[in-house]
């Protein structure tokens, strides 16, 4: 068997290299020893098909499919061979079997679409309207499914095109309208997304996914109160709808962090209410070794082991943990990875893909791994699996990084923070977790692999100060806009540059302009841009960055500082509004942290009048940042490991 495996590997290597004669010889050698080797039969069939010998391809692939009927790739190639032979009913059956086995098999969906498109064209040419209409409806369904498969691979533009084609074929197709709304929201076209979702609910008021997606489009527009009934309706229609359940539960809690009319005590109370029905089972016991000084097994759960702003904070942990003190186990939530995922995997820690596991299976996996300290990096954000953690699958559980708020989960022992995000006070914090403050700052930041230089101070070239913010415009509200408006009114020549995904949408742009106009700021003083992969270069046009409130920046603050741009922040009433304060203290610029709205405006206005200081800061800030504790990855991880050890020894004393 090992010799057969070796020959198959050699053949596959030659096949990939394009040396088909050598590959064929090796595949035939495999079959000479074992004529029932389905991979060799399928590969020879594929090669025959590529050479135009559809009959031989069909024979070989039919044999492979008989031996391995549940292999989606074999079924797809078999269907292709049948299609080339003109055996369309049989080809369609094989291709449908392929996508039944693997809903994400793009080539099979594309082949099915091509077949039905051709049949539809023939029916139209023959003026067979009955058959053409039936095929159009079927084709609309297939094109919609192709769009879903493309979206799974983050190919949003192609998915969008598929959904539009599906609707053209079948204008009353509610699911295609629903999916169109979903992808339009993802690319920032929220006004059109809302219209598409409303169209879906009109066509099929019983389609739970349409109500859920409508709620999502309203959330993107910060219309939180309107979104809640949409999620409730989705759940009435489909009680086991996990996305709607998340949006009504965790999603709703997360969205409260953006609302300035709720103080932190109110927000924490809502989280506690959520956690009331999720108490830890009585008498919970774990089999973990109780040696106080042994290597601790620490599990990190995150949906962001990938190209994401959070990776800049997560990667320092994976790079710097001391293997003599901590054994790392990663739990990655997400269907696929990317180049950054592969880089993180290369650090050599244990890695578990948990996207396909249900809550019970995920909890069982964590418990089997004998995790001592489970660190949840998601909280109630998108990709959370916090419900899986309610049974406390590890003796110690901590919340860190991704959710700057109490989780409300009784099983969560601690929230990792620092003295600036959660300043020590005389009164007890409203969190359900105890607070563990990491000395010197609650995180470290890894810089971008490549980034432009800071460039000259923009105001010296354009003759006016440009304030800017690249925060998500979810964080805009009348309170922060009023502060920014007062600043712009005090500096009549200054302008404000905002860049965010949703500013690709004309409706969102109109709403932002209207918000500023209400405070006396002409649209001519605003530059509103959609998000760009080249966002670091945007900072070369900004003199001073303005942080948002009550939900402030994190990664955006680091990006601005890295590009030499001062960030002015207002200390908020909640942890989510105080991370920039922590970052600025770590980098050494506490003078940019305001304690009141008037001081916030005064600091920004004063900086705007000191162009010499701004120019010097622009030259020095990246070097200052590199030399600061914020970029001292190893130092931060050592301090974090000390916190883990203290918490572990404390648990041993009371467990």
mmCIF file of N, CA and C in Angstrom, residues 1 4-5 8 27-44 59-69 71 74:
data_model
loop_
_atom_site.group_PDB
_atom_site.id
_atom_site.type_symbol
_atom_site.label_atom_id
_atom_site.label_comp_id
_atom_site.label_asym_id
_atom_site.label_seq_id
_atom_site.Cartn_x
_atom_site.Cartn_y
_atom_site.Cartn_z
ATOM 1 N N UNK A 1 0.827 -1.210 0.000
ATOM 2 C CA UNK A 1 0.000 0.000 0.000
ATOM 3 C C UNK A 1 0.859 1.258 0.000
ATOM 4 N N UNK A 4 2.024 1.992 -3.475
ATOM 5 C CA UNK A 4 0.956 2.581 -4.280
ATOM 6 C C UNK A 4 0.813 4.062 -3.949
ATOM 7 N N UNK A 5 0.838 4.392 -2.651
ATOM 8 C CA UNK A 5 0.732 5.797 -2.238
ATOM 9 C C UNK A 5 1.880 6.624 -2.798
ATOM 10 N N UNK A 8 1.312 7.155 -6.520
ATOM 11 C CA UNK A 8 0.258 8.151 -6.724
ATOM 12 C C UNK A 8 0.779 9.561 -6.467
ATOM 13 N N UNK A 27 0.437 6.587 -13.322
ATOM 14 C CA UNK A 27 -0.932 6.178 -12.980
ATOM 15 C C UNK A 27 -1.207 4.754 -13.481
ATOM 16 N N UNK A 28 -0.723 4.439 -14.684
ATOM 17 C CA UNK A 28 -0.925 3.084 -15.224
ATOM 18 C C UNK A 28 -0.156 2.044 -14.426
ATOM 19 N N UNK A 29 0.998 2.431 -13.893
ATOM 20 C CA UNK A 29 1.747 1.508 -13.037
ATOM 21 C C UNK A 29 0.951 1.191 -11.780
ATOM 22 N N UNK A 30 0.282 2.217 -11.255
ATOM 23 C CA UNK A 30 -0.566 1.995 -10.081
ATOM 24 C C UNK A 30 -1.669 1.002 -10.408
ATOM 25 N N UNK A 31 -2.334 1.206 -11.565
ATOM 26 C CA UNK A 31 -3.456 0.331 -11.938
ATOM 27 C C UNK A 31 -3.000 -1.076 -12.275
ATOM 28 N N UNK A 32 -1.764 -1.211 -12.742
ATOM 29 C CA UNK A 32 -1.248 -2.548 -13.026
ATOM 30 C C UNK A 32 -1.174 -3.368 -11.750
ATOM 31 N N UNK A 33 -0.865 -2.704 -10.635
ATOM 32 C CA UNK A 33 -0.804 -3.404 -9.359
ATOM 33 C C UNK A 33 -2.154 -3.504 -8.678
ATOM 34 N N UNK A 34 -3.025 -2.553 -8.946
ATOM 35 C CA UNK A 34 -4.346 -2.536 -8.310
ATOM 36 C C UNK A 34 -5.313 -1.822 -9.247
ATOM 37 N N UNK A 35 -6.073 -2.550 -10.046
ATOM 38 C CA UNK A 35 -6.967 -1.919 -11.029
ATOM 39 C C UNK A 35 -8.133 -1.157 -10.409
ATOM 40 N N UNK A 36 -8.299 -1.254 -9.080
ATOM 41 C CA UNK A 36 -9.402 -0.552 -8.424
ATOM 42 C C UNK A 36 -8.945 0.714 -7.684
ATOM 43 N N UNK A 37 -7.803 1.254 -8.084
ATOM 44 C CA UNK A 37 -7.334 2.499 -7.472
ATOM 45 C C UNK A 37 -8.075 3.674 -8.113
ATOM 46 N N UNK A 38 -9.153 4.125 -7.450
ATOM 47 C CA UNK A 38 -9.999 5.173 -8.014
ATOM 48 C C UNK A 38 -9.245 6.470 -8.325
ATOM 49 N N UNK A 39 -8.301 6.920 -7.482
ATOM 50 C CA UNK A 39 -7.597 8.162 -7.829
ATOM 51 C C UNK A 39 -6.845 8.074 -9.149
ATOM 52 N N UNK A 40 -6.245 6.927 -9.418
ATOM 53 C CA UNK A 40 -5.512 6.765 -10.682
ATOM 54 C C UNK A 40 -6.479 6.733 -11.857
ATOM 55 N N UNK A 41 -7.593 6.030 -11.704
ATOM 56 C CA UNK A 41 -8.598 5.990 -12.768
ATOM 57 C C UNK A 41 -9.136 7.389 -13.059
ATOM 58 N N UNK A 42 -9.459 8.124 -12.003
ATOM 59 C CA UNK A 42 -10.012 9.466 -12.184
ATOM 60 C C UNK A 42 -8.999 10.392 -12.842
ATOM 61 N N UNK A 43 -7.742 10.286 -12.430
ATOM 62 C CA UNK A 43 -6.715 11.161 -13.000
ATOM 63 C C UNK A 43 -6.502 10.859 -14.481
ATOM 64 N N UNK A 44 -6.463 9.576 -14.844
ATOM 65 C CA UNK A 44 -6.320 9.217 -16.262
ATOM 66 C C UNK A 44 -7.536 9.689 -17.054
ATOM 67 N N UNK A 59 -15.425 6.546 -19.571
ATOM 68 C CA UNK A 59 -15.278 5.172 -19.091
ATOM 69 C C UNK A 59 -14.448 5.117 -17.805
ATOM 70 N N UNK A 60 -13.321 5.813 -17.812
ATOM 71 C CA UNK A 60 -12.435 5.789 -16.648
ATOM 72 C C UNK A 60 -13.089 6.451 -15.433
ATOM 73 N N UNK A 61 -13.743 7.592 -15.659
ATOM 74 C CA UNK A 61 -14.351 8.313 -14.547
ATOM 75 C C UNK A 61 -15.594 7.602 -14.020
ATOM 76 N N UNK A 62 -16.314 6.907 -14.904
ATOM 77 C CA UNK A 62 -17.461 6.122 -14.439
ATOM 78 C C UNK A 62 -16.995 5.042 -13.466
ATOM 79 N N UNK A 63 -15.866 4.409 -13.799
ATOM 80 C CA UNK A 63 -15.302 3.381 -12.919
ATOM 81 C C UNK A 63 -14.866 3.998 -11.574
ATOM 82 N N UNK A 64 -14.230 5.175 -11.631
ATOM 83 C CA UNK A 64 -13.780 5.839 -10.408
ATOM 84 C C UNK A 64 -14.967 6.202 -9.522
ATOM 85 N N UNK A 65 -16.033 6.699 -10.142
ATOM 86 C CA UNK A 65 -17.220 7.080 -9.371
ATOM 87 C C UNK A 65 -17.916 5.867 -8.771
ATOM 88 N N UNK A 66 -17.870 4.750 -9.456
ATOM 89 C CA UNK A 66 -18.467 3.543 -8.913
ATOM 90 C C UNK A 66 -17.701 3.096 -7.668
ATOM 91 N N UNK A 67 -16.359 3.237 -7.708
ATOM 92 C CA UNK A 67 -15.534 2.825 -6.583
ATOM 93 C C UNK A 67 -15.632 3.813 -5.418
ATOM 94 N N UNK A 68 -15.722 5.106 -5.734
ATOM 95 C CA UNK A 68 -15.823 6.137 -4.697
ATOM 96 C C UNK A 68 -16.982 7.072 -5.040
ATOM 97 N N UNK A 69 -18.208 6.649 -4.779
ATOM 98 C CA UNK A 69 -19.382 7.438 -5.193
ATOM 99 C C UNK A 69 -19.543 8.766 -4.457
ATOM 100 N N UNK A 71 -17.103 10.989 -3.859
ATOM 101 C CA UNK A 71 -16.019 11.917 -4.174
ATOM 102 C C UNK A 71 -16.551 12.988 -5.123
ATOM 103 N N UNK A 74 -14.569 13.642 -8.441
ATOM 104 C CA UNK A 74 -14.770 12.591 -9.447
ATOM 105 C C UNK A 74 -16.103 12.801 -10.160
#
